[in-house]
Structures are given as structure tokens and as C-alpha cells.
Amino acid sequence: MQWPCLLFIGLFLELTKVHSGPAFPLHTSGRVILDAEGHRVRLKCVNWYGAHLPQLVANGLDRRQPGEIAETIAKSGFNCVRLPFSLDGVIGNFTIPNPKVSLAGCPELQDLSPLEVFDSTVNALTKSGLMVILNNHVSTSMWCCSLSDGEGLWYTEKYPESSFFQALSFMAQRYKGNPLVIGFDLRNEIRPSGGRWPQWGSKNNATDWAAAAVVAAKGVLDANENMLIIVSGLYFSIFLCQVPVYPLHEVPFLHGRLVYTAHEYNWFNFHLAARKGIEIYIVVALAVLPLCWLGRCLSQSLRLPACPCCRRAVEPARECCRGPSRSLGSCGLFFQFSAAALCATLFAFGLKFSESFIQQCDIIGVYIALFCGVLTPTCALLSLILWSRAAFNIIARRVEIREAAVQFELPILSRDLDRETTVGETPREVRNSTSGCHGCDFPQQAKHCRGTGCLLAILMLTTVCILISVWYEFGQYPAFAKELDFKWGFLMSGANPAPVWLGEFGTQRESLWWKHILRYLHEHDADFAYWSVNGEKYNGISESFGLFMEDFETVRDPWKLAQLQAL
């Protein structure tokens, strides 16, 4: 009777025990990361940067001990930290430039080398139970990233490819004894550099990032077989859509080891960037009318010459109007408004057509993007110029007619302001004439309109409706999700899935993009690393995306931390 009871108790305890933490080492299976016992491990990380900057140590060590910062991160609900470094700090034999400033909160670290301080940071994080992912952010210590910094590829003029491979193997070996150092994010945000465009599976040694990543991964795993290999997408880590050309997770020695990583910011998202462009366009267009009125008032106050467009059969008026009127007639205004509306429509359809780029992951897509990137803003600018010119002419025309009527004591009706008069017409003839544009061959359906104003209103209303419809569509979550699915989300499903870790994303405000990205992460149960935990970028310069203030303790935006914790 005793043994059955013990077996029952043991089984009950096994079924009800709380899984306190992952068993190392980690590995991958399909689209998820598992621990040594087969439990799902979801990476819920933050970025803690600074060691890749010219100061060569993590930010915040001027205020607090690394262990204190690590405890703050752990208590906030995160389970891992992405820790960037530069090759300068690893193999460059550099010393910390101003340790009494950057390490003011850690006097005991001030005499150490950059790499030794990095060791202390890693040890403090893992001692607090946090997993660490190493990231070679840059070669030369600097802020990342741009197209002109010379750091877009995995090698630079200062550090050749062999130095890159050497540094990664060295760092993997250095932390081999620490099981919580779980992975290596090989290189940050691969992008064009020095006229060379990175490719995936092209077999060009100078630009094939996939091939270089395989070599780097081999060196890392030879030094530390327990590490996860994390490989960035192309073009600022935006695109992983070329992975099917050369799926690294199918390389034999990378089975169960490989994780892809992508980055996402609001300026990376085409749909929301295009939506913002439409908003700017509409705001500027709405500002045209008061600005034109202001310009007309300013020209009057400066007494700039203006010729009345209403030329009367009165001698003083004829003397004033020796030259042709500078104001356009109804026909000219109609064609200007038509051209402006056409350009605005091309702007809207150009943005809609640009979605083709999101469905292309090759040079054709790049060409489409470049073409639309030039065409759509050009159409928008030309449209605004035409709107402005037409609006100014309307205002000038109405003001000049009123001025002429007052100056020469001529009676005038409001409808006269909507038509061009000719020299020789009497005031009575002007009043009795039919308003509208004569001499223009308008479409048949326009005959039902009373004058040009109705046509212009229809044109403007149609244009606004087209723009608003595109604006509305681009702001919806399905458009956002479709774009991310194409870029990298597709890897988490299908017949040959692989893990994707969103290694960077961040914001300073609760925007539409923020709501969409949180929803996407939640629906896909995705691994992530928020950028960043930092309170400052450099000493004295705040990090607006940071979770904490400069003291690395006070929460900067409680709403942001709460929503991340909800993931």
C-alpha cells in the first residue's frame, strides 16, 4: 500500500510542479525555440546598448552597478537581453576613453579593459537569471546605422572578413562556460555599403551575406556547440523574403541551431509611411487657400502692380488694363484644377501601385521602389503647386473685380465674379450675361453644372475621396500584417517553418504602428527584443525609445512597459 501511495504522490508532484526556468542548452524545432527538456522558450528580450559606441561600455554604468540594472530588467518581466558590441572593443586593443565618466557608478571597473567590463555586464545579467544574446553591432565603435557609415556589410576597410570571423569565434569561446549566454546575433542590419549591395545566395563572396553567415556560424559552433545562431535579414534587417533561395536552417550542421532575426520600426513600414505622406499632403493642401489669401493681402500692402481682370467700357479702367490680365479666366482655372487633381490622383495610385514592391524580393522590386519613390512625391509636389497657383488666381481675380467695381463706381453682381468680361461690355451687359465659361469644350455631363465651380468641386471631391480611401486602407491592420508576412512572417508557417526573432522594434509614442506591431507579435506568439532599455543614447542625451529614464530605474512611459509585459 505504501508504494502505490508514493507513486501517486510522485506523479502528482511531477504533473503539478512549476517549470521554474529553461533547461540548457536551447535548440530549435520548426518555428519555435525549445529547452533541453522540450519546453517552449519564448525570448522576451530588451536591447541594452552602449558597448558598441565610442565609450566602449554599456550605458547606465555611469549611474548604477551592472547587477542593479540587471535586477531591474528581470523584475520588469523580461527573460533575456540582446547585448551589442563592436570589434574595436574585442580585438582592437582599445582602452575605455573616459572611464571616470562612463563608469562613474562602478568605481571598481574603471581600471579594466572594455572586454573585461563587457564580461562583468554579461555575468551580472546571467547571475540575475537573464539569458544573453551577443550581437556584433558594428566593427568600428559608432552609432548605427546609415548607408554612408561604411558598416553595412560584415567587413570594413579597417576589419576584413577574417577579423570578423575571428572575433565571433573568440567571443563564443569566451562565454562557453556560461550556459545562459544562449546565442549569437552574428551581425546587425546588413545593408548596402561602399557601392556594394548585399545579396542572399548569390555566391558572390563580396556580397553574399548568406554564405558569409554560414562560415561565421561554423566558427561560432566550433567554439561553442551550444549556441543558437541568429542571422539577420537584408537591407537593415527588414527583409528575410529571400531565405527560400538559400534556407540556412536546412544546412545540416545548422539543424536545430538557427534563428532568423528581423527589425521593424514605423519608418520601415511602407503602408504607414505612405499614409503619413497622404496626411502631410492633405494638411498642406488645406493650408493653400489661407496662404494664398495672405499672399494677396501682402501684395496689396506692398502696392505691387495688379491689373483688374474685369475690363470695363470705362476709360479709366481701359487705361489701367493696357496689358493682358494676369488672372486666368474660368477656362484656364478649370484646366489648372484638372491638372492638379490628375497629379493628386497619380500620387494616390502611385502609392497603391507601390504595393507591388512589397510583393517583390528581387532587383525588380528595388526598381519599382525607386521609381515610385521618385514618381509619387513628384506628383504630390506638382499637384500642390497647381492647387496653389489656381487658388491664388481665384482669389486675385475676385479681389481685382471688386477693386475695379469700387474704383470706377460700377455696379457688380456676385455672379460676375465667376466669369471673364471683355473690354466693351457695359455694366448692364455684364449683369445680364449668363455666368460660366464660354469657349471651352466640356464633357457632356458637365452641361448640367452651373458654371465651372461645379466641375471644380466635383474634381476636388473625387480627388479627396481617392486619397482618403488609400489612406484608410493603408492604416488597416490587414495591410500591415500582409506586409510583415511577406517580409519575414511567412517563415513562421508553411511546410518548412523556422524561428523568427524580432530583434529590434521601438517607439516613443502610442501610435497606430505600435498597436499593430503588438497585435502582430501577440497573434504570432513571436519572440522579440525591444529597443531599448536604455535611458540615454550618450551621456547627457536621452533615449526617447528607452523603457527607463537616465537613472535606469524610473520607468519612462508606464503604458509602454505595461503593454510589453502583456505580451
Coordinates of C-alpha atoms in Angstrom, one line a residue:
M1 CA 0.0 0.0 0.0
Q2 CA 2.9 2.3 0.7
W3 CA 4.4 2.1 -2.8
P4 CA 1.2 3.0 -4.7
C5 CA 0.8 6.0 -2.5
L6 CA 4.4 7.1 -3.1
L7 CA 4.0 6.6 -6.8
F8 CA 0.7 8.6 -6.8
I9 CA 2.3 11.4 -4.8
G10 CA 5.3 11.5 -7.1
L11 CA 3.2 11.5 -10.2
F12 CA 1.0 14.3 -8.7
L13 CA 4.1 16.4 -7.9
E14 CA 5.5 15.9 -11.4
L15 CA 2.3 17.0 -13.0
T16 CA 1.8 20.0 -10.8
K17 CA 5.3 21.3 -10.4
V18 CA 6.0 24.8 -11.8
H19 CA 8.6 24.9 -14.5
S20 CA 11.0 27.4 -12.9
G21 CA 13.2 28.1 -15.9
P22 CA 14.6 26.6 -19.1
A23 CA 17.0 23.7 -19.1
F24 CA 20.1 24.5 -21.2
P25 CA 21.2 24.3 -23.9
L26 CA 18.4 25.6 -26.2
H27 CA 17.6 24.3 -29.6
T28 CA 15.0 24.9 -32.3
S29 CA 12.2 22.8 -33.7
G30 CA 10.1 24.1 -36.5
R31 CA 9.2 27.7 -35.8
V32 CA 9.9 27.6 -32.0
I33 CA 12.8 27.5 -29.6
L34 CA 12.9 24.7 -27.1
D35 CA 14.9 23.9 -24.0
A36 CA 16.8 20.7 -23.3
E37 CA 13.6 19.1 -21.9
G38 CA 11.4 20.1 -24.8
H39 CA 9.6 23.1 -23.2
R40 CA 8.9 26.1 -25.4
V41 CA 11.2 29.0 -24.6
R42 CA 9.9 32.4 -25.8
L43 CA 12.5 35.1 -26.0
K44 CA 11.1 38.2 -24.3
C45 CA 14.1 40.5 -24.5
V46 CA 15.3 44.0 -24.4
N47 CA 18.3 45.6 -26.0
W48 CA 20.9 47.1 -23.7
Y49 CA 23.4 49.0 -25.8
G50 CA 26.5 51.2 -25.3
A51 CA 29.4 48.8 -25.6
H52 CA 29.3 49.4 -29.4
L53 CA 29.6 53.1 -29.0
P54 CA 32.9 55.1 -28.7
Q55 CA 32.6 54.9 -24.9
L56 CA 33.0 51.0 -25.2
V57 CA 30.9 50.2 -22.2
A58 CA 27.1 49.8 -21.7
N59 CA 25.1 52.9 -21.0
G60 CA 23.9 53.3 -17.4
L61 CA 27.1 52.2 -15.7
D62 CA 27.8 55.9 -15.0
R63 CA 24.8 55.7 -12.6
R64 CA 24.4 52.2 -11.3
Q65 CA 26.1 48.8 -10.9
P66 CA 25.5 46.3 -13.7
G67 CA 23.9 43.9 -11.2
E68 CA 21.4 46.6 -10.2
I69 CA 20.4 47.3 -13.8
A70 CA 20.1 43.5 -14.4
E71 CA 17.8 43.1 -11.5
T72 CA 15.6 46.0 -12.8
I73 CA 15.3 44.3 -16.2
A74 CA 14.5 40.9 -14.7
K75 CA 11.9 42.4 -12.3
S76 CA 10.2 44.1 -15.3
G77 CA 9.3 40.7 -16.7
F78 CA 11.9 40.2 -19.4
N79 CA 13.9 37.0 -19.6
C80 CA 16.8 37.9 -21.9
V81 CA 19.0 40.8 -23.1
R82 CA 20.5 41.5 -26.5
L83 CA 23.9 42.9 -25.8
P84 CA 25.7 44.7 -28.7
F85 CA 29.4 45.1 -29.0
S86 CA 32.0 46.4 -31.6
L87 CA 35.1 44.8 -32.9
D88 CA 37.0 47.7 -31.5
G89 CA 36.1 46.6 -28.0
V90 CA 37.0 42.9 -28.7
I91 CA 40.1 42.7 -30.9
G92 CA 41.0 46.4 -31.3
N93 CA 43.2 46.7 -28.1
F94 CA 41.3 49.9 -27.3
T95 CA 41.1 51.3 -23.8
I96 CA 38.0 53.0 -22.3
P97 CA 38.3 56.6 -23.3
N98 CA 37.0 58.3 -20.2
P99 CA 36.2 55.6 -17.5
K100 CA 35.7 58.2 -14.7
V101 CA 32.6 59.4 -16.6
S102 CA 31.2 56.3 -18.3
L103 CA 31.9 54.1 -15.3
A104 CA 31.2 56.7 -12.6
G105 CA 28.7 54.3 -11.0
C106 CA 31.2 51.5 -10.9
P107 CA 34.5 52.6 -9.5
E108 CA 35.8 49.0 -9.3
L109 CA 35.5 48.7 -13.1
Q110 CA 37.4 51.8 -14.0
D111 CA 40.8 50.2 -14.4
L112 CA 39.5 47.3 -16.6
S113 CA 39.6 46.9 -20.4
P114 CA 36.5 47.3 -22.5
L115 CA 36.3 43.5 -22.8
E116 CA 36.6 43.0 -19.1
V117 CA 33.8 45.4 -18.4
F118 CA 31.7 43.6 -21.0
D119 CA 32.5 40.4 -19.1
S120 CA 31.2 42.0 -15.9
T121 CA 28.0 43.1 -17.7
V122 CA 27.3 39.6 -19.1
N123 CA 28.0 38.0 -15.7
A124 CA 25.7 40.4 -13.9
L125 CA 22.9 39.7 -16.4
T126 CA 23.2 35.9 -16.2
K127 CA 23.5 36.0 -12.4
S128 CA 20.1 37.6 -12.4
G129 CA 18.7 34.7 -14.4
L130 CA 18.6 36.6 -17.7
M131 CA 19.6 34.9 -20.9
V132 CA 22.1 36.9 -23.0
I133 CA 22.4 37.1 -26.8
L134 CA 25.7 38.6 -28.1
N135 CA 25.4 40.9 -31.1
N136 CA 28.2 42.2 -33.3
H137 CA 26.6 45.5 -33.9
V138 CA 29.4 47.3 -35.8
S139 CA 33.1 47.0 -36.4
T140 CA 34.3 50.5 -35.6
S141 CA 32.7 51.9 -32.5
M142 CA 29.9 54.3 -33.6
W143 CA 26.2 54.8 -33.6
C144 CA 24.5 52.6 -36.2
C145 CA 23.1 52.7 -38.9
S146 CA 23.3 54.6 -42.1
L147 CA 24.1 54.0 -45.8
S148 CA 27.3 56.1 -45.6
D149 CA 29.0 54.8 -42.4
G150 CA 30.9 52.1 -44.2
E151 CA 29.5 49.5 -41.7
G152 CA 26.7 48.0 -43.9
L153 CA 28.5 44.7 -44.6
W154 CA 30.2 42.2 -42.3
Y155 CA 33.6 43.5 -43.2
T156 CA 35.1 47.0 -43.4
E157 CA 38.3 48.6 -44.6
K158 CA 39.6 48.5 -41.0
Y159 CA 38.4 45.0 -40.2
P160 CA 38.5 42.5 -43.1
E161 CA 36.3 39.4 -43.2
S162 CA 38.9 37.3 -41.5
S163 CA 38.8 39.7 -38.4
F164 CA 35.0 39.4 -38.3
F165 CA 35.2 35.6 -38.2
Q166 CA 38.0 35.6 -35.7
A167 CA 36.1 38.0 -33.3
L168 CA 32.9 35.9 -33.4
S169 CA 34.7 32.7 -32.6
F170 CA 36.7 34.4 -29.9
M171 CA 33.5 35.7 -28.2
A172 CA 31.7 32.3 -28.5
Q173 CA 34.7 30.6 -26.8
R174 CA 34.9 33.2 -24.1
Y175 CA 31.4 32.5 -22.8
K176 CA 31.3 28.8 -23.4
G177 CA 31.2 28.1 -19.7
N178 CA 28.1 30.3 -19.1
P179 CA 25.0 28.4 -20.3
L180 CA 22.8 31.5 -20.1
V181 CA 24.8 33.1 -23.0
I182 CA 22.4 31.3 -25.4
G183 CA 23.0 32.8 -28.8
F184 CA 25.0 34.9 -31.2
D185 CA 23.3 37.5 -33.4
L186 CA 26.1 37.5 -36.0
R187 CA 25.8 41.0 -37.5
N188 CA 23.4 43.9 -37.2
E189 CA 21.4 45.3 -40.1
I190 CA 23.1 44.2 -43.2
R191 CA 22.7 46.9 -45.9
P192 CA 24.4 48.5 -48.9
S193 CA 27.9 49.8 -48.2
G194 CA 30.6 51.4 -50.4
G195 CA 28.6 50.8 -53.6
R196 CA 28.1 47.1 -52.8
W197 CA 24.6 45.7 -52.3
P198 CA 24.2 42.7 -50.1
Q199 CA 22.6 39.6 -51.6
W200 CA 21.3 36.2 -50.4
G201 CA 22.7 33.1 -52.0
S202 CA 24.3 34.8 -54.9
K203 CA 27.7 33.0 -54.5
N204 CA 29.5 36.3 -54.8
N205 CA 32.0 36.3 -51.9
A206 CA 32.0 40.1 -51.6
T207 CA 28.2 40.4 -51.2
D208 CA 26.6 37.1 -50.4
W209 CA 25.6 37.5 -46.8
A210 CA 24.0 34.1 -46.5
A211 CA 27.3 32.4 -47.5
A212 CA 29.3 34.5 -45.0
A213 CA 26.8 33.8 -42.3
V214 CA 27.3 30.0 -42.8
V215 CA 31.1 30.5 -42.4
A216 CA 30.6 32.6 -39.3
A217 CA 28.2 30.2 -37.8
K218 CA 30.6 27.3 -38.3
G219 CA 33.3 29.2 -36.4
V220 CA 30.9 30.0 -33.6
L221 CA 29.6 26.5 -33.2
D222 CA 33.1 25.0 -33.4
A223 CA 34.0 27.2 -30.4
N224 CA 30.7 26.7 -28.5
E225 CA 28.3 24.0 -29.9
N226 CA 25.5 25.0 -27.5
M227 CA 24.9 28.5 -29.0
L228 CA 21.9 29.4 -31.2
I229 CA 23.0 31.1 -34.4
I230 CA 20.9 34.2 -35.2
V231 CA 21.1 35.6 -38.8
S232 CA 19.9 39.0 -39.8
G233 CA 17.8 39.8 -42.9
L234 CA 18.9 42.1 -45.7
Y235 CA 18.5 45.9 -46.0
F236 CA 18.6 47.0 -42.4
S237 CA 17.2 43.6 -41.3
I238 CA 13.9 44.4 -43.0
F239 CA 13.7 41.5 -45.4
L240 CA 14.0 37.8 -45.0
C241 CA 12.0 37.1 -48.1
Q242 CA 15.0 35.7 -50.0
V243 CA 15.6 32.9 -47.4
P244 CA 13.9 30.3 -49.6
V245 CA 16.6 30.9 -52.2
Y246 CA 19.1 29.5 -49.7
P247 CA 17.4 28.3 -46.5
L248 CA 20.1 28.3 -43.9
H249 CA 18.0 26.3 -41.4
E250 CA 18.3 23.4 -43.9
V251 CA 22.1 23.4 -43.8
P252 CA 23.0 20.2 -42.0
F253 CA 25.2 21.5 -39.2
L254 CA 22.7 24.3 -38.5
H255 CA 19.7 22.0 -38.0
G256 CA 18.2 22.8 -34.6
R257 CA 20.6 25.8 -34.2
L258 CA 19.3 28.6 -36.5
V259 CA 17.1 31.5 -35.7
Y260 CA 16.4 34.4 -38.2
T261 CA 16.1 37.9 -37.0
A262 CA 14.2 40.9 -38.4
H263 CA 13.9 44.6 -37.3
E264 CA 10.8 46.7 -37.6
Y265 CA 10.3 50.4 -37.0
N266 CA 7.5 52.7 -38.1
W267 CA 9.6 54.3 -40.8
F268 CA 10.3 50.7 -42.1
N269 CA 6.6 50.1 -42.8
F270 CA 5.6 51.1 -46.3
H271 CA 1.9 51.3 -45.7
L272 CA 2.1 53.6 -42.7
A273 CA 4.8 55.7 -44.3
A274 CA 2.6 56.2 -47.3
R275 CA -0.4 57.0 -45.1
K276 CA 1.7 59.7 -43.3
G277 CA 2.6 61.1 -46.8
I278 CA -1.1 61.4 -47.6
E279 CA -1.7 63.2 -44.3
I280 CA 1.1 65.7 -45.0
Y281 CA -0.3 66.3 -48.5
I282 CA -3.8 67.0 -47.2
V283 CA -2.6 69.3 -44.5
V284 CA -0.5 71.3 -47.0
A285 CA -3.4 71.4 -49.5
L286 CA -5.8 72.7 -46.8
A287 CA -3.2 75.4 -46.0
V288 CA -3.1 76.6 -49.6
L289 CA -6.2 78.8 -49.5
P290 CA -5.4 80.9 -46.4
L291 CA -1.7 81.2 -47.6
C292 CA -2.9 82.4 -51.0
W293 CA -5.2 84.9 -49.4
L294 CA -2.4 86.1 -47.1
G295 CA -0.1 86.4 -50.2
R296 CA -2.7 88.5 -51.9
C297 CA -3.1 90.7 -48.9
L298 CA 0.7 91.1 -48.7
S299 CA 0.9 92.1 -52.3
Q300 CA -1.8 94.7 -51.8
S301 CA 0.0 96.1 -48.7
L302 CA 3.3 96.3 -50.7
R303 CA 1.3 98.0 -53.5
L304 CA 2.5 95.5 -56.1
P305 CA 1.0 96.2 -59.5
A306 CA -2.1 94.2 -60.2
C307 CA -4.3 94.5 -63.3
P308 CA -8.0 94.2 -62.9
C309 CA -9.3 91.2 -64.8
C310 CA -12.6 92.9 -65.2
R311 CA -12.0 95.2 -68.1
R312 CA -14.9 97.7 -68.4
A313 CA -16.0 100.1 -71.1
V314 CA -14.9 102.9 -68.9
E315 CA -11.9 104.9 -70.0
P316 CA -10.0 104.9 -66.6
A317 CA -10.4 101.1 -66.5
R318 CA -9.1 100.8 -70.0
E319 CA -6.1 102.9 -69.1
C320 CA -5.4 100.6 -66.1
C321 CA -5.7 97.5 -68.3
R322 CA -3.4 98.3 -71.1
G323 CA -1.8 94.8 -70.9
P324 CA -3.5 91.5 -70.6
S325 CA -4.9 90.4 -67.3
R326 CA -2.6 88.4 -65.1
S327 CA -5.5 86.4 -63.7
L328 CA -6.7 83.3 -65.5
G329 CA -10.2 83.0 -66.9
S330 CA -12.6 80.3 -66.0
C331 CA -11.3 78.0 -68.7
G332 CA -7.7 78.4 -67.5
L333 CA -8.7 77.8 -63.9
F334 CA -10.6 74.7 -64.9
F335 CA -7.6 73.2 -66.6
Q336 CA -5.3 74.1 -63.7
F337 CA -7.6 72.4 -61.2
S338 CA -7.9 69.5 -63.6
A339 CA -4.2 69.1 -63.8
A340 CA -3.8 69.4 -60.0
A341 CA -6.5 66.8 -59.5
L342 CA -4.9 64.4 -62.0
C343 CA -1.5 64.8 -60.3
A344 CA -3.1 64.1 -56.9
T345 CA -4.8 61.0 -58.3
L346 CA -1.5 59.8 -59.8
F347 CA 0.0 60.3 -56.4
A348 CA -2.6 58.1 -54.8
F349 CA -2.4 55.4 -57.4
G350 CA 1.4 55.6 -57.4
L351 CA 1.3 54.7 -53.7
K352 CA -1.2 51.9 -54.4
F353 CA 1.0 50.6 -57.2
S354 CA 4.0 50.7 -54.9
E355 CA 2.4 47.7 -53.0
S356 CA 3.9 45.7 -55.9
F357 CA 7.3 46.3 -54.3
I358 CA 6.1 44.6 -51.2
Q359 CA 5.4 41.5 -53.3
Q360 CA 8.8 41.5 -54.9
C361 CA 12.0 40.4 -53.2
D362 CA 14.5 40.9 -56.0
I363 CA 16.0 43.6 -58.2
I364 CA 12.6 44.2 -59.9
G365 CA 11.2 45.2 -56.5
V366 CA 14.1 47.6 -55.9
Y367 CA 13.5 49.2 -59.3
I368 CA 9.7 49.5 -58.6
A369 CA 10.5 51.1 -55.2
L370 CA 13.0 53.6 -56.7
F371 CA 10.5 54.5 -59.5
C372 CA 7.6 55.0 -57.1
G373 CA 9.8 56.7 -54.6
V374 CA 10.6 59.4 -57.2
L375 CA 7.2 59.5 -59.1
T376 CA 4.8 59.8 -56.2
P377 CA 6.4 62.7 -54.3
T378 CA 6.9 64.5 -57.7
C379 CA 3.2 64.1 -58.5
A380 CA 2.3 65.3 -55.0
L381 CA 4.5 68.4 -55.2
L382 CA 3.3 69.3 -58.7
S383 CA -0.3 68.9 -57.6
L384 CA 0.3 71.2 -54.6
I385 CA 1.9 73.8 -56.9
L386 CA -1.0 73.7 -59.3
W387 CA -3.5 73.9 -56.4
S388 CA -1.7 76.9 -55.1
R389 CA -1.5 78.7 -58.4
A390 CA -5.1 78.1 -59.2
A391 CA -6.3 79.2 -55.7
F392 CA -4.2 82.3 -55.9
N393 CA -5.7 83.2 -59.3
I394 CA -9.2 82.7 -58.0
I395 CA -8.5 85.0 -55.0
A396 CA -6.7 87.5 -57.1
R397 CA -9.5 87.5 -59.7
R398 CA -12.3 88.1 -57.3
V399 CA -10.4 90.8 -55.4
E400 CA -9.5 92.6 -58.7
I401 CA -13.1 92.6 -59.9
R402 CA -14.2 94.1 -56.6
E403 CA -11.5 96.7 -56.6
A404 CA -12.4 97.7 -60.2
A405 CA -16.0 98.0 -59.2
V406 CA -15.3 100.2 -56.2
Q407 CA -12.7 102.3 -58.0
F408 CA -14.8 103.1 -61.0
E409 CA -18.2 103.1 -59.1
L410 CA -19.5 100.2 -61.3
P411 CA -22.4 98.0 -60.0
I412 CA -21.4 94.4 -59.9
L413 CA -23.2 91.2 -59.1
S414 CA -21.7 88.3 -57.2
R415 CA -22.1 86.1 -60.3
D416 CA -19.9 88.4 -62.3
L417 CA -17.0 87.3 -60.1
D418 CA -17.2 83.9 -61.7
R419 CA -16.7 84.9 -65.3
E420 CA -14.3 86.8 -67.5
T421 CA -15.5 90.1 -69.1
T422 CA -14.2 91.8 -72.1
V423 CA -13.5 95.4 -72.9
G424 CA -16.5 97.0 -74.4
E425 CA -19.1 95.4 -72.2
T426 CA -21.4 97.8 -70.3
P427 CA -22.2 97.2 -66.7
R428 CA -25.8 96.3 -67.7
E429 CA -24.5 93.8 -70.2
V430 CA -22.3 92.3 -67.6
R431 CA -25.2 91.9 -65.2
N432 CA -27.5 90.4 -67.8
S433 CA -25.0 88.0 -69.2
T434 CA -25.0 84.3 -68.3
S435 CA -22.2 83.3 -65.9
G436 CA -20.0 80.4 -66.9
C437 CA -17.1 79.6 -69.0
H438 CA -17.6 80.2 -72.8
G439 CA -15.4 78.7 -75.4
C440 CA -14.4 75.5 -73.5
D441 CA -15.5 72.2 -74.8
F442 CA -16.6 70.5 -71.6
P443 CA -17.8 66.9 -71.4
Q444 CA -21.5 66.2 -72.0
Q445 CA -22.2 65.5 -68.3
A446 CA -20.8 68.9 -67.3
K447 CA -23.7 70.7 -69.1
H448 CA -25.9 70.1 -66.0
C449 CA -23.4 72.2 -63.9
R450 CA -24.0 75.8 -63.4
G451 CA -20.6 77.3 -64.3
T452 CA -17.1 76.0 -63.8
G453 CA -17.4 76.0 -60.0
C454 CA -19.5 72.8 -60.0
L455 CA -16.9 71.0 -62.1
L456 CA -14.1 72.1 -59.9
A457 CA -16.0 71.0 -56.8
I458 CA -16.5 67.5 -58.4
L459 CA -12.9 67.3 -59.3
M460 CA -11.7 68.2 -55.8
L461 CA -14.2 65.9 -54.1
T462 CA -13.2 63.0 -56.3
T463 CA -9.5 63.5 -55.6
V464 CA -10.1 63.8 -51.9
C465 CA -12.2 60.6 -51.9
I466 CA -9.4 58.7 -53.7
L467 CA -6.8 59.9 -51.3
I468 CA -8.9 59.2 -48.2
S469 CA -9.7 55.7 -49.5
V470 CA -6.0 54.9 -49.9
W471 CA -5.2 56.5 -46.6
Y472 CA -7.9 54.4 -44.8
E473 CA -6.8 51.1 -46.5
F474 CA -3.1 51.6 -45.7
G475 CA -3.9 52.2 -42.0
Q476 CA -5.8 48.9 -41.5
Y477 CA -4.2 46.0 -39.7
P478 CA -4.6 43.5 -42.6
A479 CA -2.4 45.7 -44.8
F480 CA 0.2 45.9 -42.0
A481 CA 0.1 42.2 -41.4
K482 CA 0.3 41.4 -45.1
E483 CA 3.4 43.4 -45.4
L484 CA 5.1 41.8 -42.4
D485 CA 4.0 38.3 -43.6
F486 CA 5.8 39.0 -46.9
K487 CA 9.0 40.4 -45.3
W488 CA 9.6 37.7 -42.7
G489 CA 6.4 36.4 -41.1
F490 CA 5.9 33.7 -43.7
L491 CA 8.9 31.8 -42.2
M492 CA 6.9 31.1 -39.1
S493 CA 4.4 29.0 -41.0
G494 CA 4.2 26.7 -44.0
A495 CA 5.8 23.4 -44.8
N496 CA 9.3 24.4 -43.8
P497 CA 9.0 26.8 -40.8
A498 CA 11.8 28.4 -38.9
P499 CA 12.0 30.7 -35.8
V500 CA 12.0 34.4 -36.4
W501 CA 13.1 36.7 -33.6
L502 CA 12.1 40.4 -33.9
G503 CA 15.5 41.7 -32.7
E504 CA 14.6 45.4 -32.7
F505 CA 11.4 47.4 -32.5
G506 CA 10.7 50.5 -30.5
T507 CA 8.7 53.8 -30.3
Q508 CA 8.3 56.9 -28.2
R509 CA 4.5 57.2 -28.6
E510 CA 1.4 55.0 -28.7
S511 CA 0.9 55.2 -32.4
L512 CA -1.0 53.1 -34.9
W513 CA 2.2 51.3 -35.8
W514 CA 2.8 50.4 -32.2
K515 CA -0.7 49.0 -31.8
H516 CA -0.3 47.0 -35.0
I517 CA 3.1 45.5 -34.1
L518 CA 2.0 44.4 -30.7
R519 CA -1.1 42.8 -32.2
Y520 CA 1.1 41.0 -34.8
L521 CA 3.5 39.7 -32.1
H522 CA 0.6 38.5 -30.0
E523 CA -1.2 36.8 -32.8
H524 CA 2.0 35.0 -34.0
D525 CA 3.3 34.3 -30.5
A526 CA 6.6 35.7 -31.7
D527 CA 10.0 36.1 -29.9
F528 CA 11.1 39.7 -29.6
A529 CA 13.6 42.2 -28.2
Y530 CA 12.5 45.8 -27.5
W531 CA 14.9 48.6 -28.4
S532 CA 15.8 49.6 -25.8
V533 CA 16.1 49.5 -22.0
N534 CA 18.5 52.5 -22.2
G535 CA 17.7 55.8 -20.5
E536 CA 20.2 57.7 -22.7
K537 CA 21.9 57.4 -26.1
Y538 CA 25.1 59.2 -25.0
N539 CA 26.0 60.9 -21.8
G540 CA 23.5 63.8 -21.4
I541 CA 21.4 62.8 -24.4
S542 CA 18.1 61.0 -23.6
E543 CA 16.9 57.9 -25.4
S544 CA 13.3 58.6 -26.3
F545 CA 12.6 55.0 -27.1
G546 CA 14.0 53.8 -23.8
L547 CA 12.0 52.0 -21.2
F548 CA 13.7 53.7 -18.3
M549 CA 14.9 57.2 -17.6
E550 CA 18.6 58.1 -17.3
D551 CA 18.8 56.6 -13.8
F552 CA 17.9 53.2 -15.4
E553 CA 15.3 52.7 -12.7
T554 CA 12.4 55.2 -13.2
V555 CA 10.0 54.0 -15.9
R556 CA 9.9 56.5 -18.8
D557 CA 6.5 55.5 -20.2
P558 CA 4.4 53.2 -17.9
W559 CA 1.9 52.5 -20.7
K560 CA 4.7 51.1 -22.9
L561 CA 6.1 48.8 -20.3
A562 CA 2.7 47.6 -19.3
Q563 CA 1.8 46.7 -22.9
L564 CA 5.1 44.9 -23.4
Q565 CA 4.6 42.9 -20.2
A566 CA 1.1 41.9 -21.5
L567 CA 2.9 40.1 -24.4

